[in-house]
Short mmCIF file of C-alpha atoms in Angstrom, two decimals:
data_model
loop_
_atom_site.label_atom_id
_atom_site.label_comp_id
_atom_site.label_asym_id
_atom_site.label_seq_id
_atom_site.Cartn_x
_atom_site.Cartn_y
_atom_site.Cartn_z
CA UNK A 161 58.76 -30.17 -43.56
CA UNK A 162 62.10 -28.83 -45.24
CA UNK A 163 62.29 -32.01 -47.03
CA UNK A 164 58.56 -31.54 -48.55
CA UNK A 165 59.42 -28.16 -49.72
CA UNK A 166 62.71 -28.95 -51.35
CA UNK A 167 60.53 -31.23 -53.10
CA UNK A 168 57.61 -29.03 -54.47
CA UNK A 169 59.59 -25.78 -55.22
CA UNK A 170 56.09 -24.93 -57.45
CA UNK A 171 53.79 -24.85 -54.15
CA UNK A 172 56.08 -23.15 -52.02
CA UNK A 173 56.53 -20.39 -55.09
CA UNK A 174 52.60 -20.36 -54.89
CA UNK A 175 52.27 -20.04 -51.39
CA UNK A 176 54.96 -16.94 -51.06
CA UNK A 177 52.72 -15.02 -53.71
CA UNK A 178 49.63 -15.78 -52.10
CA UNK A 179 51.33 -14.49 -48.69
CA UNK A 180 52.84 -11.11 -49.83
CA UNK A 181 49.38 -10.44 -51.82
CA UNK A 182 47.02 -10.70 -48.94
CA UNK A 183 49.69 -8.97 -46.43
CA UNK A 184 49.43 -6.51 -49.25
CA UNK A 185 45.76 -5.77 -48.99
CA UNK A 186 45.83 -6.04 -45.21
CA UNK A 187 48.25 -3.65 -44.32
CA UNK A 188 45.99 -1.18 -47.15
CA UNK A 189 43.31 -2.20 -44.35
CA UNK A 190 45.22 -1.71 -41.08
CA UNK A 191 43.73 0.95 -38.76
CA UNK A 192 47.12 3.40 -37.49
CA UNK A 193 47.61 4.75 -34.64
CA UNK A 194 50.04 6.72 -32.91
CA UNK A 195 50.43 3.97 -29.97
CA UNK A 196 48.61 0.64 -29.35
CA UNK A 197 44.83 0.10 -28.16
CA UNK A 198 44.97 -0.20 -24.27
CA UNK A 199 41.23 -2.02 -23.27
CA UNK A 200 40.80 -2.85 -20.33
CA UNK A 201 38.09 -5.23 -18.57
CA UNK A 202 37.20 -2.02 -16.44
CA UNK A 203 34.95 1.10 -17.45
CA UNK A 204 34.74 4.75 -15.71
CA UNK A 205 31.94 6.77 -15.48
CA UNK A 206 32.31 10.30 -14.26
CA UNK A 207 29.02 12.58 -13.44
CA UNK A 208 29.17 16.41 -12.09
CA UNK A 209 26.81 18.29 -9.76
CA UNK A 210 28.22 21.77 -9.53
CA UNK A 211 27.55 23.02 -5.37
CA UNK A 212 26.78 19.84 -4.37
CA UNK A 213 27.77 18.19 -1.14
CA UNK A 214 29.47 14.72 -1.18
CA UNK A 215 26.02 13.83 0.83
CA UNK A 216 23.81 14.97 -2.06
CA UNK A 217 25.86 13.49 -4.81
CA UNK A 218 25.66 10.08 -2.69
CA UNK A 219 22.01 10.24 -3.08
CA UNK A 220 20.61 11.63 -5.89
CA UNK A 221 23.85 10.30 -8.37
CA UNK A 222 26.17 7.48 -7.08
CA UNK A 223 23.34 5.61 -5.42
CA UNK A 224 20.79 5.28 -8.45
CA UNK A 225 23.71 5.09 -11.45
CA UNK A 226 25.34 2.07 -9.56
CA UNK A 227 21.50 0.35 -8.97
CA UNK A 228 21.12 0.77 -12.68
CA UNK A 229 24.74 -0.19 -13.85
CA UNK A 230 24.46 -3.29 -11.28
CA UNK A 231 21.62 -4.68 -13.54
CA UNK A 232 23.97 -4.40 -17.04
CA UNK A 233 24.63 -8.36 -18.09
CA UNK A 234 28.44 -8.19 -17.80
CA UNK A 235 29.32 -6.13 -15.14
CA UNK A 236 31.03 -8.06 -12.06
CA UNK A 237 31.33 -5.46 -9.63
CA UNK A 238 31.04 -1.40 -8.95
CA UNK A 239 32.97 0.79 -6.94
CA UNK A 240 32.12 4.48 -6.27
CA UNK A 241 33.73 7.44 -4.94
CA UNK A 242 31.53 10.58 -4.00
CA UNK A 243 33.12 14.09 -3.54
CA UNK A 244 32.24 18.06 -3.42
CA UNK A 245 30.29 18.74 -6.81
CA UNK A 246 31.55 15.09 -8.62
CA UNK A 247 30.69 11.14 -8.85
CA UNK A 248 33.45 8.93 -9.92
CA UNK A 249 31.96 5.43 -10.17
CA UNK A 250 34.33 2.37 -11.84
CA UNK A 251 32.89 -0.81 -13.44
CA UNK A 252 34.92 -3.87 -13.56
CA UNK A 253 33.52 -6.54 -16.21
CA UNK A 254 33.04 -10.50 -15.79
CA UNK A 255 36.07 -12.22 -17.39
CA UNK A 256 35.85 -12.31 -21.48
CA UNK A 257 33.05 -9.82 -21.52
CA UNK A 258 33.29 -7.38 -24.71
CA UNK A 259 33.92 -4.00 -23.71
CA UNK A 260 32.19 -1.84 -26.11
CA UNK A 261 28.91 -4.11 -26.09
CA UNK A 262 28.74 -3.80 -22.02
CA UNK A 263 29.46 -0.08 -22.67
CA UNK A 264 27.03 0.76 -24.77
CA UNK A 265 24.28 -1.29 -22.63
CA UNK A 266 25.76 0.66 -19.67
CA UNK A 267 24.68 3.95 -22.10
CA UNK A 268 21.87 2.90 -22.61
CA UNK A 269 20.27 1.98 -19.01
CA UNK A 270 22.00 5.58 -17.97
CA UNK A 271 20.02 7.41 -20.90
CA UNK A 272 16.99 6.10 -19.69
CA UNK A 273 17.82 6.64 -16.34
CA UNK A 274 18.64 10.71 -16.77
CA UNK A 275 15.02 11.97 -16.43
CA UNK A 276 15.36 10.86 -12.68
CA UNK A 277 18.63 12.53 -12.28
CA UNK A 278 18.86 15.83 -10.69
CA UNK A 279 17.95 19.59 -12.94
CA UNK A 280 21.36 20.77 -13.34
CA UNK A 281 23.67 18.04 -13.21
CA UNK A 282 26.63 17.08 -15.83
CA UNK A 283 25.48 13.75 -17.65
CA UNK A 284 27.18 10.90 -16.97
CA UNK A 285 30.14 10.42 -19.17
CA UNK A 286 30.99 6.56 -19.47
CA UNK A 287 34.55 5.62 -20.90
CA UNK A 288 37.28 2.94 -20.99
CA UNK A 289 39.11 2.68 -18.40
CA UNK A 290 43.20 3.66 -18.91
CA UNK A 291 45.74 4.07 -16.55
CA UNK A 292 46.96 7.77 -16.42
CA UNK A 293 50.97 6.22 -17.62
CA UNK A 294 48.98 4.90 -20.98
CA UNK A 295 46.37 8.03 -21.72
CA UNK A 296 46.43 9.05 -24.73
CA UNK A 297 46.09 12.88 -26.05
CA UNK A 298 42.73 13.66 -27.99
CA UNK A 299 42.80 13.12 -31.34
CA UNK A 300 41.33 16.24 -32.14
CA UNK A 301 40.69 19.77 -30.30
CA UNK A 302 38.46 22.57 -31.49
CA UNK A 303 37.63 26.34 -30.18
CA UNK A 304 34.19 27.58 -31.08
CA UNK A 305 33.82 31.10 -30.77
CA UNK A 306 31.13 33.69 -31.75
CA UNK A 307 28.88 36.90 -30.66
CA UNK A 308 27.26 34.61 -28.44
CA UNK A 309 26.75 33.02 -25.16
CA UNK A 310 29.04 30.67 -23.68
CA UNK A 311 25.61 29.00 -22.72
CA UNK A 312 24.33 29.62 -26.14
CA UNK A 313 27.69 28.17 -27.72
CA UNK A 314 27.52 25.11 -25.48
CA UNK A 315 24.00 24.07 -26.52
CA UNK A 316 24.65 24.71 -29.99
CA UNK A 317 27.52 22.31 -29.84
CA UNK A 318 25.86 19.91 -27.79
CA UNK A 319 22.46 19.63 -30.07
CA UNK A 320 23.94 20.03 -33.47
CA UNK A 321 27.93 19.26 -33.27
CA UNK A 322 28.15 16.14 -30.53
CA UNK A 323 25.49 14.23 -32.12
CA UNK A 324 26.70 14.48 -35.43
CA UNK A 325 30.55 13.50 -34.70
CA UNK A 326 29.16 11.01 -32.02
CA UNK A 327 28.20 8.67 -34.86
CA UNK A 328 31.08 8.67 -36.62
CA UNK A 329 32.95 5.02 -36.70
CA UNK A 330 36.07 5.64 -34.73
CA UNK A 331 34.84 8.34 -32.12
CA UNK A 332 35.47 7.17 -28.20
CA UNK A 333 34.53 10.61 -27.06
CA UNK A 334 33.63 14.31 -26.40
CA UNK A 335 34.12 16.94 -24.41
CA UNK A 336 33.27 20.48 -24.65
CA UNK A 337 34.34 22.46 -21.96
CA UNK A 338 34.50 26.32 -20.94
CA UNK A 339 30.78 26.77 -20.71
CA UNK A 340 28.46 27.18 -18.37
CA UNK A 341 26.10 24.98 -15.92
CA UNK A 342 22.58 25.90 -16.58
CA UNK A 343 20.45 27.43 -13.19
CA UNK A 344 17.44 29.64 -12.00
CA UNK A 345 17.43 32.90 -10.74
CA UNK A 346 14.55 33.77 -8.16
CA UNK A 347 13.90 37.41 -7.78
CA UNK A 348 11.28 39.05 -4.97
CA UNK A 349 10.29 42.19 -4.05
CA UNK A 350 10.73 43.02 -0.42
CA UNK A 351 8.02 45.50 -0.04
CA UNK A 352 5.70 42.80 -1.75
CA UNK A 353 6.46 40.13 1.01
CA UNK A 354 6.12 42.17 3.46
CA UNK A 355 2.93 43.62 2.65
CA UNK A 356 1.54 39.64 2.20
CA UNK A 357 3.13 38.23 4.92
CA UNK A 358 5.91 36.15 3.44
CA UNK A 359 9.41 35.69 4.70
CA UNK A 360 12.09 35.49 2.27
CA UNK A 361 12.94 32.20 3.84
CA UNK A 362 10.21 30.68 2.78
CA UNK A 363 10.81 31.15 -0.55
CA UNK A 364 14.36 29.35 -0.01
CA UNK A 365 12.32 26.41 1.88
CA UNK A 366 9.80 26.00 -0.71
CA UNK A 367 12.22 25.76 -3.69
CA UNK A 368 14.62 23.44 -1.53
CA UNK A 369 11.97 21.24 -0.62
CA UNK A 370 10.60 20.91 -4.28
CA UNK A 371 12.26 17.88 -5.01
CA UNK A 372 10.91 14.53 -3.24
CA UNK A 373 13.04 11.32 -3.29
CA UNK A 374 11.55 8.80 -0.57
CA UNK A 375 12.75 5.37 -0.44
CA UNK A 376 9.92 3.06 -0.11
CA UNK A 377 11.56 -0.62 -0.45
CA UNK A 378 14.24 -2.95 -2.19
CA UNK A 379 13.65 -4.56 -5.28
CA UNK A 380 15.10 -8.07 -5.47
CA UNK A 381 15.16 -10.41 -8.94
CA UNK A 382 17.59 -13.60 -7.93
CA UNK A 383 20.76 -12.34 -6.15
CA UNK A 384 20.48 -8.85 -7.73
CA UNK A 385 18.52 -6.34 -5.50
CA UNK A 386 18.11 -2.40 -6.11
CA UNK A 387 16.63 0.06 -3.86
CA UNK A 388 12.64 1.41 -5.03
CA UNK A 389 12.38 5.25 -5.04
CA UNK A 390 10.06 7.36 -5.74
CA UNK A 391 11.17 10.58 -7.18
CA UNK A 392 9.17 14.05 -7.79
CA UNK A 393 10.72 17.49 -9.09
CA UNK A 394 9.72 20.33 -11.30
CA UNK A 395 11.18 19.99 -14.89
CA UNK A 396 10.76 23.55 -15.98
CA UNK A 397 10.74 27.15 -15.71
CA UNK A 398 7.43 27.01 -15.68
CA UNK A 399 7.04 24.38 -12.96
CA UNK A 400 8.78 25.83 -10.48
CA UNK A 401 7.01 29.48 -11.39
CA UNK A 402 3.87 27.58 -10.52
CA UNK A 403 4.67 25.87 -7.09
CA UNK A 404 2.29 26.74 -4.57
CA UNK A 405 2.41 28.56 -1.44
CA UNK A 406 0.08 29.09 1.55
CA UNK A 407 -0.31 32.26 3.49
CA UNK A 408 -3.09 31.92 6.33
CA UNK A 409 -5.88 30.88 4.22
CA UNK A 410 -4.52 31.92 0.48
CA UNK A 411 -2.14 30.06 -1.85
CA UNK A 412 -0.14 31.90 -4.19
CA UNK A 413 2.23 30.55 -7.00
CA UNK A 414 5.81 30.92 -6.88
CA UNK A 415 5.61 33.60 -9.60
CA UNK A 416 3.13 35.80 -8.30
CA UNK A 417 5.54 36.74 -5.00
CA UNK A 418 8.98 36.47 -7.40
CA UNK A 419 10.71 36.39 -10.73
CA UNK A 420 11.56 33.40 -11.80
CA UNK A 421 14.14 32.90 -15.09
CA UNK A 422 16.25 30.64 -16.09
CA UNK A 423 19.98 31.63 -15.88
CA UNK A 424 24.23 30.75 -16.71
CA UNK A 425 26.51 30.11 -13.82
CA UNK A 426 30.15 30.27 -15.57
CA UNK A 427 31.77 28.70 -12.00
CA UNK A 428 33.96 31.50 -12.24
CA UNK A 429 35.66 30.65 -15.61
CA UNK A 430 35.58 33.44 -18.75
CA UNK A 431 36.80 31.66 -22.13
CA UNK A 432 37.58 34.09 -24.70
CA UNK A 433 38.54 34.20 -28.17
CA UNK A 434 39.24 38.09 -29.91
CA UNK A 435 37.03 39.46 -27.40
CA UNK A 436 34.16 36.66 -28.12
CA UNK A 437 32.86 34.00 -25.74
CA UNK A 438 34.22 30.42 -26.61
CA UNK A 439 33.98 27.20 -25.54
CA UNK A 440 36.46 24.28 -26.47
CA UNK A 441 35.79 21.04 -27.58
CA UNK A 442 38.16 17.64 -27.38
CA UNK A 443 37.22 14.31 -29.36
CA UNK A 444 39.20 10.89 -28.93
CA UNK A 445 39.52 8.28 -30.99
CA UNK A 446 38.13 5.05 -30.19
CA UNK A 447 40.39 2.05 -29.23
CA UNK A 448 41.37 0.14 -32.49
CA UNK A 449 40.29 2.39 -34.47
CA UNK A 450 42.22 4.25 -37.61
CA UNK A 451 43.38 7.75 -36.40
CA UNK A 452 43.49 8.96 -39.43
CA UNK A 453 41.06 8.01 -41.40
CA UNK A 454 38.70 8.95 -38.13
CA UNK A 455 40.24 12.27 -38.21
CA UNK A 456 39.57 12.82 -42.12
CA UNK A 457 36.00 12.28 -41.28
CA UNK A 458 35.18 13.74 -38.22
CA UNK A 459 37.15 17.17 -40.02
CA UNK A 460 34.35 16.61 -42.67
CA UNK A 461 31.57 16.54 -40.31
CA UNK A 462 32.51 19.12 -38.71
CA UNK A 463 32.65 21.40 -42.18
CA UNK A 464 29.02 20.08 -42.76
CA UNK A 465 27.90 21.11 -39.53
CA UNK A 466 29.32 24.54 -39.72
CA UNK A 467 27.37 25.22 -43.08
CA UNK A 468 23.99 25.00 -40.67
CA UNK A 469 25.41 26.95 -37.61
CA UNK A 470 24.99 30.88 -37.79
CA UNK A 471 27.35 32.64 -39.83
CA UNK A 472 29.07 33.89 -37.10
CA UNK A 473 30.27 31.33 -35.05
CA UNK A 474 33.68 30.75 -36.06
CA UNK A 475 34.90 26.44 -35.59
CA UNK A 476 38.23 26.51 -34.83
CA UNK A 477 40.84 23.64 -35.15
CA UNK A 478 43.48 24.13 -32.98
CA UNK A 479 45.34 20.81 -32.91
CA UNK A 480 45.16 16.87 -34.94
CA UNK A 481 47.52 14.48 -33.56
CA UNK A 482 47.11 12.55 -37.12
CA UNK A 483 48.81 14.88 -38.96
CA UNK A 484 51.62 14.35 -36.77
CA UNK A 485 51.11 10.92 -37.42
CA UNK A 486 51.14 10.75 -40.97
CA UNK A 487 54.09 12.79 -41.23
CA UNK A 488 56.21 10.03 -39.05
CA UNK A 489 54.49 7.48 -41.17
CA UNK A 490 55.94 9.04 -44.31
CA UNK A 491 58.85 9.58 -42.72
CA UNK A 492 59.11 5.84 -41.83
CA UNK A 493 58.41 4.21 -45.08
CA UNK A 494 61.15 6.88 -46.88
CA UNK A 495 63.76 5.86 -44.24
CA UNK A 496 62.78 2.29 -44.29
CA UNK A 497 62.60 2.07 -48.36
CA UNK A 498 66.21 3.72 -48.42
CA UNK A 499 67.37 0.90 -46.00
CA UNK A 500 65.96 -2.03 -47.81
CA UNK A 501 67.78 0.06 -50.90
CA UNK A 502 71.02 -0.10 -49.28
CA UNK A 503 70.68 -4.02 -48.14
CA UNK A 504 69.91 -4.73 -51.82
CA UNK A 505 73.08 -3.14 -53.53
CA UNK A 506 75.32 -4.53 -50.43
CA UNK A 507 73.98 -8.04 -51.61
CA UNK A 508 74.54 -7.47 -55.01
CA UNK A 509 78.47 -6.71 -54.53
CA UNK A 510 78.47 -9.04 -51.57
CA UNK A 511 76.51 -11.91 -53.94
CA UNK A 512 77.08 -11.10 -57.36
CA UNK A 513 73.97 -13.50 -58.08
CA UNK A 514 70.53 -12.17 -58.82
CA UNK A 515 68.98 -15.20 -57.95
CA UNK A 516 70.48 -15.40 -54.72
CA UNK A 517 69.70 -11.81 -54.19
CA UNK A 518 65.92 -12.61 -55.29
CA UNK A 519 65.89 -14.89 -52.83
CA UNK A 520 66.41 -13.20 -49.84
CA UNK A 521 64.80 -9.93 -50.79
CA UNK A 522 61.09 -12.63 -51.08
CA UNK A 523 61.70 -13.78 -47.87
CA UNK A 524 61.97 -10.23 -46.26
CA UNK A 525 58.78 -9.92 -48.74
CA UNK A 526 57.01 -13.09 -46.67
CA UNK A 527 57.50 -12.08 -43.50
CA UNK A 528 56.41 -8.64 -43.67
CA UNK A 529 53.17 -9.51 -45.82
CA UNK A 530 52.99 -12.46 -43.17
CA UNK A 531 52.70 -10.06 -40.19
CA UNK A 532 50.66 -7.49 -41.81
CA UNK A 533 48.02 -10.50 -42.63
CA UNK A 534 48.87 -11.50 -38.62
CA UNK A 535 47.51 -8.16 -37.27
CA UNK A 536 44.94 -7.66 -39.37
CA UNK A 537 43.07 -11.06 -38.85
CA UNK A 538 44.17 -10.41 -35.08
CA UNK A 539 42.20 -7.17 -35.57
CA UNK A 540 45.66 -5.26 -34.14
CA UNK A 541 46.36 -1.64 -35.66
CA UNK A 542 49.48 -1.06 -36.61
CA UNK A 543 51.10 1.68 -34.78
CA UNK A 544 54.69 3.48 -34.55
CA UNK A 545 55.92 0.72 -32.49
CA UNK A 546 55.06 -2.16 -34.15
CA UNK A 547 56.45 -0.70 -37.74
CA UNK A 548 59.66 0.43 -36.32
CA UNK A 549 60.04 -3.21 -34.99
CA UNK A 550 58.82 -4.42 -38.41
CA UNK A 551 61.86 -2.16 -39.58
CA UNK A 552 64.47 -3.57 -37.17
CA UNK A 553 63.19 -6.93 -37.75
CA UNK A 554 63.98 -6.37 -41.45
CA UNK A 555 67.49 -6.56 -40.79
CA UNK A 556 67.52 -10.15 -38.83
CA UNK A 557 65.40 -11.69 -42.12
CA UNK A 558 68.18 -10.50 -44.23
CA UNK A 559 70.87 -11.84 -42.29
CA UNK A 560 69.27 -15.21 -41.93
CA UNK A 561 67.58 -15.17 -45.13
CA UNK A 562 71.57 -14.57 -46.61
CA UNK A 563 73.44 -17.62 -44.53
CA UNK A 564 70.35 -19.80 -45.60
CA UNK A 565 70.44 -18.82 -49.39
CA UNK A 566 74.77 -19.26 -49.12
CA UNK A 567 74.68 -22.87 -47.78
CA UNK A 568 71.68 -24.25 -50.25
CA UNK A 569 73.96 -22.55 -53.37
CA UNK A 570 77.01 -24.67 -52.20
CA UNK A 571 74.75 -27.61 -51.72
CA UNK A 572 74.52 -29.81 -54.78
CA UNK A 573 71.85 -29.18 -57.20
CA UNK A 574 69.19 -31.73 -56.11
CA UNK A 575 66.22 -31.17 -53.44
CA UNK A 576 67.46 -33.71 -51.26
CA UNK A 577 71.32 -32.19 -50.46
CA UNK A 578 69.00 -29.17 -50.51
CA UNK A 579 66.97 -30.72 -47.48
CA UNK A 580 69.84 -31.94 -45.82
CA UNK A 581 71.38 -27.94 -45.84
CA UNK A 582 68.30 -26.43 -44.57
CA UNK A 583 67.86 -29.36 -41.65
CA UNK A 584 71.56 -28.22 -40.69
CA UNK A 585 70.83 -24.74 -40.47
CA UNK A 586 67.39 -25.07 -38.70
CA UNK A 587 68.54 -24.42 -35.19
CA UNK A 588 70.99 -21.87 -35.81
CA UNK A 589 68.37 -20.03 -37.57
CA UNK A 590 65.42 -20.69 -34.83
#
């Protein structure tokens, strides 16, 4: 191999341009982030029933997201963990399984599982899996504040703001947070019942026993079985309003004996923001993507959206770890461009031949345009870790790069003393 390339001097000229050129244009391309991706073959999906017992959230959450998870092509096994008022359910994947295509299917089946799920109930949230030693900050945190709601606020950024950022390439996920859990209040005038005949327990009964779920068999396709329920709830204000009940030989509707509206329940948490209800909002970056070019965009979207929301409600950004980063990426290249500065004029003195010099600085030049090429068809983003080692390395090209270009000039000037050099060398360099 060394011998070839002593020989053809023109190729391997050719081949060193083509190399820093397209590590050029990929490290333009490379997504940066402040750390590296961390994908797992494992997803998480976390639901919320505020009051509920571990019982209930067995039922009527663990038991029919894991049935439809169970069915997702990809998934090798589920394990759940039920608790006061939460569902914490964990997905491992079949070996070589895509991540984001098995999470998105998972999405999917839970979307069109949610009209089964109980009235008042935290969505399922479905994310990568990451140890807590390798989390990684949000990307981006907002406050939203206004003469408002914190109900109010929280739908507005839940119909108009999360669907709008959700789409953007980039975006892992969203959380808004400091609102409120959406309820009914029942109202009833003592005197009334009395006068009819109805105990205030009944009431409580009727509205508790509202909701049916009956198991009435297992479905079984091949080795996969899931359990058949039937499921039957009211779905508004006005359904519950109109359930019946019976008093000797009448019926009356729910909302003839009490008041029925719907109502906030702020779990005992008050968010404010000069004197005005808030609610925050976090958004992560998606693994492998660019943080900041995802940041850029989602700041845009969010300046769109704001245009359409009422004039007072005030969006708020409080922190953007990409500004951070882009400030330690400047930093970098400055520190690194000084140090590949300094190298040059030390070779100069040290040399005292350009070509020699020329030499040594194009290999540093290959290797760096041959890693950036590396991650980018590897689909790595760069990140402060890999560019500081891309620094350090800097310094081990030079040195080897300056013994290899000392022991060819005292060669004789013909490829094949050239070739006999470079064979010498080989190990010491390796």
């Amino acid at each position: 191999m060394i011998q070839w390339c002593a020989r053809r001097p023109a190729v391997v000229w050719a081949a060193s341009a083509a190399i820093i050129l397209a590590g050029a244009v990929a490290f333009a391309r490379l997504p940066l982030a402040t750390r590296g991706a961390v994908e797992l073959p494992r997803l998480q999906i976390q639901a919320r029933w505020p009051g509920a017992s571990p019982e209930m959230v067995e039922m009527y959450i663990t038991a029919p997201v894991e049935a439809a998870v169970q069915g997702t092509r990809g998934v090798h096994r589920t394990s759940s963990d039920s608790r006061d008022e939460s569902a914490n359910i964990t997905v491992e994947l079949q070996e070589g399984r895509d991540v984001q295509l098995v999470r998105l299917a998972i999405l999917e089946r839970l979307e069109m599982l949610r009209p089964e799920l109980p009235v008042g109930i935290v969505p399922p949230a479905v994310s990568n899996y990451v140890p807590e030693e390798l989390q990684e900050a949000p990307l981006l945190r907002y406050t939203v504040s206004g003469p408002f709601t914190a109900g109010a606020l929280q739908r507005m950024m839940e119909d108009r703001v999360v669907p709008r950022v959700s789409a953007i390439p980039g975006v892992g996920g969203i959380s808004v947070r400091g609102g409120v859990e959406p309820g009914l209040t029942i109202s009833y005038d003592p005197e009334l019942l009395r006068r009819i005949g109805v105990r205030p327990q009944q009431l409580s009964e009727l509205v508790q026993n509202a909701r049916i779920v009956q198991a009435v068999g297992i479905e079984r396709r091949g080795a996969m079985q899931r359990p058949v329920v039937v499921r039957d709830e009211p779905k508004s204000v006005e359904a519950v309003a109109a359930l019946p009940i019976a008093v000797g030989d009448r019926v009356f509707r729910l909302g003839d004996l009490a008041s029925v509206h719907p109502d906030e329940d702020a779990r005992g948490m008050f968010f404010r923001i000069d004197g005005e209800p808030a609610v925050a909002m976090s958004i992560s970056r998606e693994a492998g993507s660019d943080a900041i070019a995802t940041a850029a965009a989602v700041r845009e979207a969010i300046a769109e959206v704001e245009r359409v929301l009422p004039p007072a409600v005030r969006i708020r950004l409080t922190s953007d770890d990409s500004e951070g980063l882009a400030d330690q990426l400047r930093e970098l290249a400055l520190r690194g461009s000084i140090a590949l500065l300094a190298v040059m004029l030390v070779l100069v003195v040290a040399m005292r031949d350009a070509r020699g010099v020329g030499i040594v600085m194009l290999t540093v030049l290959v290797a760096v345009g041959g890693t950036a090429l590396s991650l980018h068809l590897l689909e790595i983003p760069a990140n402060l870790l890999t560019l500081a080692g891309l620094g350090m390395g800097i310094g081990v090209l030079v040195q080897n790069g300056l013994v290899v270009a000392l022991r060819v000039r005292e060669a004789a000037a013909h490829h094949e003393s050239r070739a006999v050099a470079g064979r010498r060398m080989t190990a010491s360099v390796v």
